[in-house]
Each structure stands twice: as structure tokens, then as C-alpha cells.
């Protein structure tokens, strides 16, 4: 098992165009993911925002509530229409007393492909081995479970 890479594969019962919009429209992304972003996703640019509970699942929203208002900052990496969307962030950066800006970021990639039942989605996050050792295992474990939840939230969002 890799300690540097998380991969989650799922098939979403929605057309590829709808999945693409849910991933790359910052407002839609925020609704299912649980954040409010201050601008659109543009390759090569930064986007900031803050955590707000998801609108899709009340149980997950309760888990996100203690982090409401916490700032987030992402660097949008690539946007390859209908195929790939990626960004860099500081994984599991939820302690308001810690300045994460000096730490390396991980790379989160969403890859789409057609599937008989809808759209295949692979979520990959890499770069954990560069995260400071005192945070690495916890960040990896949190995001491993987190991406499984986020894939479910996206599926629920797409069927609303």
C-alpha cells in the first residue's frame, strides 16, 4: 500500500457533462464538497474561500460544522475539458493555530471517462511523502476516508 498516493474509483450515474460541471464550476463544487469559494476555477490561478457544510448530506454537514469559516486556498493546476481537473492544496489543514503556507501541497486530480452506467471518476491525491512527518499519517488517513465520503457526496449531488 502506498503512503504517498490515494486513489478512489467510482461510477457516477450521470452524464459526463453533468459530472464535469459539478467538478469544475466552483459554486457547484462547493455545494457538494462543503466550501464557499471566492472565484472560479482557472488553470494556473489560486482560488480562496472557506469551509461551509455540504448541502447534500445532513450527517456529513454536521461533521463539517466545527470547521465552518476555516479558510481554504487552492492552486488550480489543470483543466482539460471533460477529462481532467486538478488542484493543489494543503491536506487536512484544519488547525486554526497552524500556518500551513510553508508546507508542500498535495495534488488532487479528478479524471473522467465514459462508463456503461454513466461516468467513471478516478480521484487521486499524491504528494503525501513531502508532508511533514508529524502530520503525514494523520493527513493521509483523513483524506483517504475523506475522498470516499466526497465521492458519495458527489453521487448524491448529481441525483438531486
Coordinates of C-alpha atoms in Angstrom, one line a residue:
X1 CA 0.0 0.0 0.0
X2 CA 1.4 3.4 -1.0
X3 CA 1.7 6.1 1.7
X4 CA 2.1 8.8 -1.0
X5 CA -1.0 8.2 -3.1
X6 CA -4.7 7.9 -2.5
X7 CA -6.9 6.6 -5.3
X8 CA -10.7 6.3 -5.3
X9 CA -12.7 5.0 -8.3
X10 CA -16.4 5.2 -8.7
X11 CA -19.0 5.2 -11.4
X12 CA -21.5 8.0 -11.2
X13 CA -24.9 7.6 -12.6
X14 CA -24.9 10.9 -14.5
X15 CA -23.9 12.1 -17.9
X16 CA -20.2 13.2 -18.3
X17 CA -21.2 16.8 -19.0
X18 CA -23.1 17.0 -15.7
X19 CA -20.3 15.4 -13.7
X20 CA -17.8 17.8 -15.4
X21 CA -19.9 20.9 -14.4
X22 CA -20.2 19.6 -10.8
X23 CA -16.4 19.3 -10.6
X24 CA -15.3 22.5 -12.4
X25 CA -18.0 25.0 -11.6
X26 CA -16.7 26.4 -8.3
X27 CA -20.2 27.1 -7.0
X28 CA -21.4 23.6 -7.7
X29 CA -18.2 22.1 -6.3
X30 CA -18.7 23.9 -3.1
X31 CA -22.3 22.7 -2.7
X32 CA -21.4 19.0 -2.6
X33 CA -17.8 19.3 -1.2
X34 CA -18.6 21.7 1.6
X35 CA -17.0 25.0 0.9
X36 CA -17.7 28.5 -0.5
X37 CA -15.1 29.7 -3.0
X38 CA -14.4 33.3 -3.8
X39 CA -14.0 32.8 -7.6
X40 CA -14.0 30.4 -10.5
X41 CA -11.5 27.7 -11.2
X42 CA -8.9 28.9 -13.7
X43 CA -5.9 26.9 -14.5
X44 CA -2.7 28.5 -13.2
X45 CA -4.6 30.7 -10.7
X46 CA -5.3 30.5 -7.0
X47 CA -8.7 30.3 -5.5
X48 CA -9.6 31.0 -1.9
X49 CA -12.7 30.5 0.2
X50 CA -13.8 28.9 3.4
X51 CA -15.4 25.8 4.7
X52 CA -19.2 25.6 4.9
X53 CA -21.2 22.4 5.5
X54 CA -22.3 20.5 2.4
X55 CA -25.8 21.0 1.2
X56 CA -26.1 17.3 0.1
X57 CA -26.0 15.2 3.3
X58 CA -27.1 16.4 6.8
X59 CA -24.9 13.9 8.6
X60 CA -21.8 14.9 6.8
X61 CA -22.8 18.6 7.2
X62 CA -22.7 18.0 11.0
X63 CA -19.2 16.7 10.8
X64 CA -18.1 19.7 8.8
X65 CA -19.9 22.3 11.0
X66 CA -17.0 22.6 13.6
X67 CA -14.7 23.7 10.7
X68 CA -17.2 26.3 9.3
X69 CA -15.5 29.5 8.3
X70 CA -12.0 28.0 8.2
X71 CA -10.1 29.5 5.2
X72 CA -9.0 27.4 2.3
X73 CA -6.6 28.2 -0.5
X74 CA -6.0 26.1 -3.6
X75 CA -3.8 26.4 -6.7
X76 CA -5.7 25.3 -9.7
X77 CA -3.3 23.1 -11.7
X78 CA -5.0 21.8 -14.9
X79 CA -8.4 21.9 -16.6
X80 CA -8.7 19.6 -19.6
X81 CA -12.3 19.9 -20.6
X82 CA -14.5 16.8 -19.9
X83 CA -11.4 14.8 -19.0
X84 CA -9.2 16.1 -16.1
X85 CA -9.4 18.7 -13.4
X86 CA -6.6 19.1 -10.8
X87 CA -5.6 21.4 -7.9
X88 CA -3.0 21.6 -5.2
X89 CA -3.8 22.2 -1.5
X90 CA -2.6 21.6 2.0
X91 CA -4.1 18.3 3.0
X92 CA -6.0 18.1 6.3
X93 CA -5.1 21.7 7.1
X94 CA -7.8 22.2 9.7
X95 CA -6.0 23.5 12.8
X96 CA -6.6 27.3 13.0
X97 CA -3.4 27.7 15.1
X98 CA -1.1 26.3 12.4
X99 CA 0.2 28.2 9.4
X100 CA 0.4 25.6 6.6
X101 CA 1.6 28.0 3.9
X102 CA 5.2 26.9 4.2
X103 CA 4.4 23.2 3.7
X104 CA 4.4 21.4 0.4
X105 CA 1.0 20.8 -1.2
X106 CA -0.5 17.6 -2.5
X107 CA -2.0 17.3 -5.9
X108 CA -5.7 16.3 -6.2
X109 CA -6.8 15.0 -9.7
X110 CA -10.2 14.2 -10.9
X111 CA -10.2 12.1 -14.2
X112 CA -13.4 11.3 -16.1
X113 CA -14.2 8.6 -18.6
X114 CA -17.3 7.2 -20.1
X115 CA -18.8 4.1 -18.5
X116 CA -21.8 2.0 -19.5
X117 CA -23.7 3.1 -16.3
X118 CA -22.8 6.8 -16.6
X119 CA -19.4 8.4 -15.9
X120 CA -16.3 6.8 -14.4
X121 CA -14.4 9.0 -11.9
X122 CA -11.0 8.5 -10.5
X123 CA -9.9 10.7 -7.7
X124 CA -6.2 10.7 -7.0
X125 CA -4.2 12.6 -4.4
X126 CA -0.4 12.4 -4.4
X127 CA 2.5 14.0 -2.6
X128 CA 1.9 12.9 1.0
X129 CA 5.6 11.8 1.4
X130 CA 6.5 15.5 1.2
X131 CA 4.2 16.5 4.1
X132 CA 6.0 17.0 7.4
X133 CA 6.4 13.7 9.2
X134 CA 4.4 14.8 12.3
X135 CA 1.3 15.4 10.1
X136 CA 1.8 12.9 7.3
X137 CA 0.0 9.8 8.6
X138 CA -2.9 11.7 10.0
X139 CA -3.4 13.8 6.8
X140 CA -3.2 10.6 4.7
X141 CA -5.7 8.7 6.8
X142 CA -8.1 11.7 7.0
X143 CA -8.0 12.3 3.2
X144 CA -8.3 8.6 2.4
X145 CA -11.6 8.4 4.2
X146 CA -12.5 11.9 3.1
X147 CA -12.3 11.1 -0.6
X148 CA -14.5 8.1 -0.1
X149 CA -17.1 10.4 1.5
X150 CA -16.7 13.1 -1.1
X151 CA -17.3 10.6 -3.9
X152 CA -20.5 9.6 -2.2
X153 CA -21.5 13.3 -1.8
X154 CA -20.8 14.0 -5.4
X155 CA -23.0 11.0 -6.4
X156 CA -25.9 12.3 -4.2
X157 CA -25.5 15.8 -5.6
X158 CA -25.8 14.5 -9.1
X159 CA -29.0 12.7 -8.4
X160 CA -30.8 15.6 -6.7

